[in-house]
């Protein structure tokens, strides 16, 4: 066990020595003059020494409640890293900083094959464990240059919809969507992201060359991180922002504007201003928003948000107040609850409305892990005018002025290939209590 350090005052040299090594040095030093004896005592007694360095001890455990541990766990569960020494890591044991660095090094080697959010997480981990990575002979800058400056990712969705008595049958039931994302690094602090979206119904009668298919740019923005620890992020251009853990049904769409986000492993603050460019109720409406979030163990979270929507004298103007909680009691179970209220202007043709959604999920379908699955159930109570249909964080064809139950199953068929099944039950119109048509939905998702 290493003991407190001794200092050779003559030269100001700091060395770490054991008592046993010092006793051996005293034997060697007999018979020499006092000055030489001090030198021998210091040097020969410290042949096995630990230099004083400012870096963290690489063999200390990474705290399990830290963002770094959670991020490594998420990457491992996504199949990007598998652990060290042939042991698969799932967040179920302690790991040292050195072990974490080994897993980050593996993730860096595969960085060109991961998606934008995961790539950002890997880069943040690389900065946290940079000294340990250097000890492994891994230079982050070299890896970044090797994988190239432009990174592409995307997804394709083929879905089937059937709604009784709503004309959803035959070719009308099938829809196709493709999305492509390109991310380029401008400099050490700035990146550019461009995304395109294409979708079409199978029952379309026009030729493909006629240009009647829907094809548009849904992402075109610049990101800027001013601080070295990358806690602050500015986004300007065309992007999307989803309130309430992606479940605020009306307030989630293509958005032109400016957004600022400050995030640590414990909390986050987001604010922005701009104009909605999609959405039946929000198209061309300016909005200012803010959200505060608190993060806990196992990806549990709590958030509160507010939005002011500007407009004329219709239902699209007003205030939105909401919150969400995401509870993850273990590795298999997850519960999510969202509640928000829309307060409109006095001259609005619609009344103020309240929406709440409760979801319970068992399991975790992971695109990187074939055979993984989850099963979930949901209850929705949505007031009139508080949601956009068939968009904005919902899988239903009709979410506005709707209440009812839903269940779903997600199953990973192969790496980056997933089938998702949805079904509604006991669905009614919130304002009248009348019966709504039930929806059956099935879709394949392919990531690349």
XYZ file of C-alpha atoms in Angstrom:
448
model
C 0.000 0.000 0.000
C 1.421 3.371 -0.965
C 2.207 5.767 1.871
C 2.324 9.565 2.108
C 4.877 11.241 -0.101
C 8.315 12.398 0.857
C 9.891 15.494 -0.616
C 13.498 15.925 -1.503
C 13.745 19.551 -0.432
C 16.932 20.256 -2.266
C 15.352 19.841 -5.702
C 11.621 19.989 -4.896
C 11.076 16.501 -6.321
C 7.892 14.710 -5.216
C 8.029 10.914 -5.042
C 5.757 8.297 -3.539
C 7.522 5.567 -1.538
C 6.811 2.617 0.740
C 8.174 2.287 4.269
C 9.849 -0.993 3.331
C 11.687 0.570 0.415
C 12.896 3.391 2.651
C 14.270 0.898 5.194
C 16.168 -0.871 2.398
C 17.573 2.441 1.320
C 18.822 3.171 4.845
C 20.882 -0.052 4.746
C 22.371 0.909 1.395
C 23.136 4.370 2.661
C 25.335 3.327 5.596
C 28.891 4.490 5.328
C 28.314 7.396 3.033
C 28.207 11.021 3.932
C 24.952 12.615 5.052
C 24.203 14.408 1.768
C 24.757 11.349 -0.390
C 22.792 9.286 2.111
C 19.762 11.570 1.678
C 19.993 11.239 -2.077
C 20.212 7.448 -1.925
C 17.393 7.310 0.625
C 15.175 9.240 -1.720
C 16.065 7.683 -5.080
C 16.742 4.026 -4.303
C 13.878 3.966 -1.813
C 11.467 5.014 -4.548
C 12.311 2.623 -7.346
C 8.672 1.505 -7.164
C 6.877 4.830 -7.074
C 3.757 6.598 -8.181
C 4.213 10.000 -9.746
C 1.940 12.819 -8.622
C -0.432 13.567 -11.486
C -3.593 15.568 -11.823
C -5.527 12.859 -13.677
C -8.213 10.803 -11.973
C -7.189 7.341 -10.767
C -8.029 5.082 -13.736
C -8.880 2.212 -11.375
C -11.525 4.044 -9.368
C -15.131 3.083 -10.044
C -17.316 5.232 -12.268
C -20.304 6.294 -10.083
C -23.403 4.406 -11.185
C -25.567 7.530 -10.867
C -23.291 9.593 -13.140
C -24.104 10.553 -16.727
C -20.954 8.727 -17.899
C -22.039 5.387 -16.422
C -25.561 5.800 -17.790
C -24.225 6.721 -21.241
C -21.881 3.713 -21.384
C -24.790 1.505 -20.283
C -27.031 2.893 -23.039
C -24.338 2.315 -25.675
C -23.839 -1.235 -24.417
C -27.572 -1.933 -24.453
C -27.707 -0.544 -28.000
C -25.141 -3.105 -29.091
C -22.491 -0.500 -29.960
C -20.092 -1.824 -27.303
C -20.027 -5.237 -25.652
C -17.786 -4.686 -22.649
C -14.241 -5.768 -21.811
C -12.484 -9.120 -21.368
C -15.289 -10.902 -23.168
C -17.858 -9.853 -20.580
C -21.062 -8.312 -21.848
C -21.882 -5.142 -19.927
C -25.499 -4.118 -19.297
C -25.104 -1.660 -16.435
C -25.341 -4.471 -13.900
C -21.926 -4.107 -12.239
C -19.295 -1.590 -11.240
C -16.739 -0.523 -13.829
C -13.493 1.397 -13.452
C -12.559 4.436 -15.502
C -10.074 2.246 -17.374
C -12.796 -0.273 -18.293
C -15.116 2.543 -19.350
C -12.343 3.973 -21.545
C -11.866 0.585 -23.217
C -15.552 0.468 -24.113
C -15.479 4.072 -25.346
C -12.490 3.193 -27.537
C -14.527 0.395 -29.133
C -17.405 2.794 -29.674
C -15.084 5.345 -31.308
C -13.869 2.707 -33.741
C -17.486 2.176 -34.830
C -18.480 5.828 -34.818
C -19.138 5.963 -38.541
C -21.871 3.343 -38.120
C -23.904 5.010 -35.374
C -26.652 7.622 -35.489
C -26.343 11.307 -34.605
C -27.533 11.160 -30.979
C -25.325 8.171 -30.182
C -22.352 9.778 -31.928
C -22.749 12.880 -29.779
C -22.824 10.706 -26.666
C -19.644 8.893 -27.738
C -17.802 12.168 -28.303
C -18.787 13.465 -24.867
C -17.566 10.234 -23.272
C -14.310 10.486 -25.227
C -13.665 13.888 -23.665
C -14.477 12.592 -20.169
C -12.037 9.660 -20.514
C -9.492 11.372 -22.779
C -6.508 10.715 -20.488
C -7.375 7.032 -20.113
C -7.836 6.794 -23.887
C -4.419 8.360 -24.436
C -3.026 5.700 -22.115
C -4.546 3.104 -24.428
C -2.952 4.796 -27.436
C -6.266 6.122 -28.729
C -6.343 9.676 -30.036
C -9.841 11.014 -30.518
C -8.806 13.563 -33.130
C -7.193 10.872 -35.294
C -10.325 8.743 -35.170
C -12.526 11.691 -36.079
C -10.385 12.436 -39.112
C -10.367 8.785 -40.136
C -14.144 8.361 -40.231
C -14.603 11.423 -42.407
C -16.376 14.732 -42.129
C -19.816 13.862 -43.542
C -21.907 11.215 -41.788
C -25.118 9.849 -43.310
C -28.002 8.102 -41.581
C -31.656 7.510 -42.302
C -34.689 5.285 -42.010
C -37.429 3.789 -44.158
C -40.932 3.026 -42.912
C -43.587 0.914 -44.632
C -46.879 0.926 -42.742
C -50.361 -0.543 -42.979
C -53.400 1.284 -41.562
C -56.920 -0.054 -41.253
C -59.731 1.981 -39.740
C -63.238 0.588 -39.957
C -65.678 2.670 -42.050
C -62.987 5.283 -42.749
C -61.951 4.299 -46.281
C -58.702 2.695 -45.116
C -58.622 -0.535 -47.129
C -56.723 -2.035 -50.055
C -53.995 0.202 -51.464
C -55.262 3.112 -49.382
C -54.075 1.291 -46.287
C -50.401 1.287 -47.320
C -48.008 4.209 -46.949
C -44.281 4.664 -47.471
C -41.857 7.115 -45.882
C -38.114 7.608 -46.285
C -35.841 10.012 -44.412
C -32.190 10.836 -44.969
C -29.901 12.816 -42.640
C -26.464 14.249 -43.385
C -24.254 15.692 -40.651
C -21.060 17.599 -41.375
C -18.502 19.016 -38.979
C -17.742 22.691 -39.668
C -15.140 23.118 -36.932
C -14.503 21.968 -33.367
C -17.609 23.743 -32.081
C -20.014 23.815 -35.026
C -21.845 21.216 -37.124
C -24.367 21.362 -39.970
C -27.316 18.973 -40.358
C -29.476 18.567 -43.462
C -32.453 16.222 -43.685
C -35.006 15.339 -46.355
C -38.335 13.554 -45.980
C -40.259 11.616 -48.628
C -43.618 9.875 -48.268
C -46.321 8.500 -50.534
C -49.555 6.499 -50.455
C -49.586 3.273 -52.450
C -52.918 4.226 -54.023
C -51.415 7.269 -55.790
C -52.325 7.169 -59.499
C -49.726 9.645 -60.788
C -46.413 8.516 -62.221
C -43.286 8.765 -60.078
C -41.713 11.153 -62.602
C -44.630 13.580 -62.301
C -43.235 14.863 -59.019
C -46.554 14.521 -57.226
C -44.990 12.579 -54.348
C -44.322 14.520 -51.143
C -40.633 15.382 -50.889
C -39.343 18.223 -48.742
C -36.506 19.437 -46.516
C -37.510 18.899 -42.899
C -34.085 19.520 -41.284
C -31.604 22.254 -42.115
C -29.809 23.691 -39.106
C -26.492 24.627 -37.518
C -25.415 23.596 -34.020
C -22.873 25.477 -31.908
C -21.282 24.380 -28.624
C -19.424 27.307 -27.028
C -17.993 25.546 -23.955
C -15.386 22.816 -23.813
C -17.554 20.519 -21.681
C -20.356 20.739 -24.274
C -23.082 21.499 -21.766
C -24.525 24.347 -23.842
C -25.955 23.870 -27.321
C -27.321 26.514 -29.710
C -29.424 25.386 -32.680
C -30.545 27.689 -35.483
C -32.426 26.856 -38.679
C -35.111 24.239 -39.380
C -35.360 21.548 -36.723
C -37.957 19.865 -34.516
C -38.568 20.044 -30.796
C -40.853 17.725 -28.841
C -42.289 18.734 -25.480
C -43.296 16.348 -22.744
C -40.908 13.503 -23.531
C -42.144 13.496 -27.158
C -45.803 13.265 -26.159
C -47.183 16.839 -26.291
C -49.424 15.988 -29.210
C -50.052 19.375 -30.797
C -46.721 21.026 -30.126
C -44.202 18.908 -31.997
C -43.443 19.596 -35.645
C -41.037 21.091 -38.178
C -39.928 24.396 -36.694
C -37.922 27.328 -38.103
C -36.159 29.278 -35.384
C -33.548 29.377 -32.634
C -33.159 27.018 -29.680
C -30.797 26.991 -26.694
C -30.267 23.980 -24.432
C -28.107 23.598 -21.324
C -27.785 20.042 -20.041
C -25.828 18.158 -17.394
C -26.281 14.605 -16.170
C -28.711 15.906 -13.514
C -30.789 18.630 -15.169
C -31.549 20.528 -18.385
C -33.027 23.826 -19.510
C -34.331 24.548 -23.018
C -35.734 27.734 -24.557
C -36.505 28.834 -28.095
C -38.457 31.007 -30.492
C -39.590 30.567 -34.069
C -42.402 29.521 -36.413
C -44.127 26.189 -37.070
C -43.860 25.054 -40.702
C -46.128 21.992 -40.488
C -49.295 21.047 -38.625
C -53.001 21.544 -39.268
C -53.532 23.893 -36.320
C -50.091 25.459 -35.973
C -48.933 26.090 -39.543
C -47.197 29.479 -39.845
C -47.755 30.308 -36.160
C -44.954 31.925 -34.161
C -44.174 30.473 -30.761
C -41.850 30.927 -27.775
C -41.183 27.999 -25.455
C -39.210 26.935 -22.385
C -38.726 23.631 -20.577
C -36.889 22.530 -17.418
C -36.048 18.894 -16.724
C -34.584 16.877 -13.862
C -32.890 13.517 -14.466
C -32.594 10.589 -12.065
C -31.199 7.062 -12.057
C -32.150 4.549 -14.752
C -33.194 7.329 -17.168
C -36.086 8.420 -14.960
C -36.971 12.084 -15.493
C -39.340 14.894 -14.590
C -40.102 17.921 -16.793
C -42.193 21.102 -16.861
C -42.775 23.226 -19.967
C -44.538 26.326 -21.265
C -45.322 27.658 -24.734
C -46.852 30.899 -25.946
C -48.409 30.585 -29.418
C -49.090 33.849 -31.261
C -51.928 34.199 -33.741
C -55.099 36.048 -34.627
C -58.485 35.425 -33.008
C -58.813 31.679 -33.531
C -58.076 28.507 -31.619
C -54.420 28.491 -32.613
C -53.491 31.290 -30.198
C -52.921 30.906 -26.501
C -50.781 29.401 -23.749
C -49.711 25.823 -23.148
C -48.723 24.560 -19.691
C -47.558 21.003 -19.217
C -45.375 18.456 -17.532
C -44.236 14.868 -17.765
C -42.725 12.173 -15.616
C -40.833 9.114 -16.808
C -40.325 6.387 -14.193
C -37.973 3.448 -14.774
C -38.073 1.240 -11.649
C -35.970 -1.535 -13.179
C -34.468 -2.886 -16.366
C -37.785 -4.135 -17.776
C -40.514 -1.741 -16.661
C -41.134 1.864 -17.665
C -44.038 4.237 -16.972
C -44.682 7.624 -18.555
C -47.311 10.244 -17.783
C -47.922 13.514 -19.655
C -50.351 16.272 -18.712
C -50.826 19.629 -20.429
C -53.429 22.367 -20.638
C -54.191 24.765 -23.486
C -55.502 28.209 -22.460
C -56.862 30.162 -25.434
C -57.825 33.769 -25.993
C -61.288 34.828 -24.824
C -62.524 35.193 -28.391
C -61.501 31.654 -29.347
C -64.163 29.412 -30.880
C -62.829 26.482 -28.801
C -62.828 26.092 -25.044
C -59.708 25.657 -22.946
C -58.658 22.027 -22.969
C -56.756 19.457 -20.927
C -54.898 16.432 -22.242
C -53.296 13.553 -20.368
C -51.612 10.368 -21.546
C -50.453 7.433 -19.415
C -48.229 4.665 -20.779
C -46.782 1.519 -19.185
C -44.172 -0.553 -21.030
C -42.492 -3.877 -20.324
C -39.232 -4.811 -22.042
C -37.080 -2.845 -24.453
C -37.005 -3.393 -28.202
C -33.532 -2.412 -29.374
C -32.673 -1.955 -33.056
C -29.141 -3.216 -32.397
C -30.246 -6.412 -30.650
C -32.232 -8.944 -32.729
C -34.885 -10.727 -30.708
C -35.421 -7.869 -28.256
C -39.020 -6.741 -27.738
C -41.402 -4.696 -25.646
C -45.126 -4.652 -24.948
C -46.965 -1.497 -23.905
C -50.384 -0.139 -23.043
C -51.697 3.428 -23.211
C -54.662 5.513 -22.141
C -55.353 8.837 -23.914
C -57.767 11.600 -22.905
C -57.500 14.515 -25.334
C -59.746 17.586 -25.331
C -60.970 19.168 -28.565
C -58.370 21.322 -30.286
C -55.360 20.195 -28.242
C -53.758 17.771 -30.728
C -53.014 17.358 -34.417
C -54.309 14.152 -35.995
C -51.844 11.586 -37.405
C -48.721 13.495 -36.384
C -46.865 15.075 -33.538
C -45.968 12.308 -31.135
C -48.954 10.006 -31.678
C -49.434 6.779 -33.612
C -53.207 7.239 -33.917
C -55.046 8.501 -36.987
C -57.316 10.542 -34.704
C -55.909 11.980 -31.481
C -57.729 15.316 -31.261
C -60.946 15.207 -29.196
C -60.303 11.524 -28.517
C -60.219 9.244 -25.497
C -59.550 5.535 -25.352
C -57.087 2.697 -24.861
C -54.263 1.425 -27.021
C -51.764 -1.444 -26.951
C -48.617 -2.113 -28.937
C -45.809 -4.580 -29.550
C -42.315 -3.810 -30.884
C -40.028 -6.636 -32.012
C -36.529 -6.461 -33.523
C -36.404 -8.931 -36.416
C -32.767 -8.289 -37.328
C -30.204 -5.625 -36.641
C -31.727 -2.244 -37.598
C -35.023 -3.900 -38.616
C -38.104 -3.721 -36.415
C -41.807 -4.534 -36.709
C -44.257 -2.451 -34.688
C -47.926 -3.317 -34.079
C -50.642 -0.981 -32.730
C -54.326 -1.344 -31.870
C -56.962 0.940 -30.307
C -59.810 -0.145 -28.009
C -62.933 1.524 -26.629
C -62.180 4.758 -28.530
C -64.660 7.632 -28.199
C -65.084 11.320 -29.026
C -64.174 13.204 -25.847
C -66.624 16.076 -26.284
C -69.697 13.943 -27.128
C -68.976 10.411 -25.928
C -69.802 9.004 -29.372
C -67.977 5.928 -30.609
C -64.899 6.392 -32.826
C -63.609 3.943 -35.410
C -60.968 1.570 -34.062
C -57.519 1.604 -35.669
C -55.183 -1.275 -36.508
C -51.665 -0.309 -37.549
C -48.595 -2.359 -38.464
C -45.268 -1.077 -39.771
C -41.727 -2.096 -40.607
C -38.860 0.277 -39.723
C -35.437 -0.029 -41.377
C -32.481 2.023 -40.111
C -29.274 2.688 -42.007
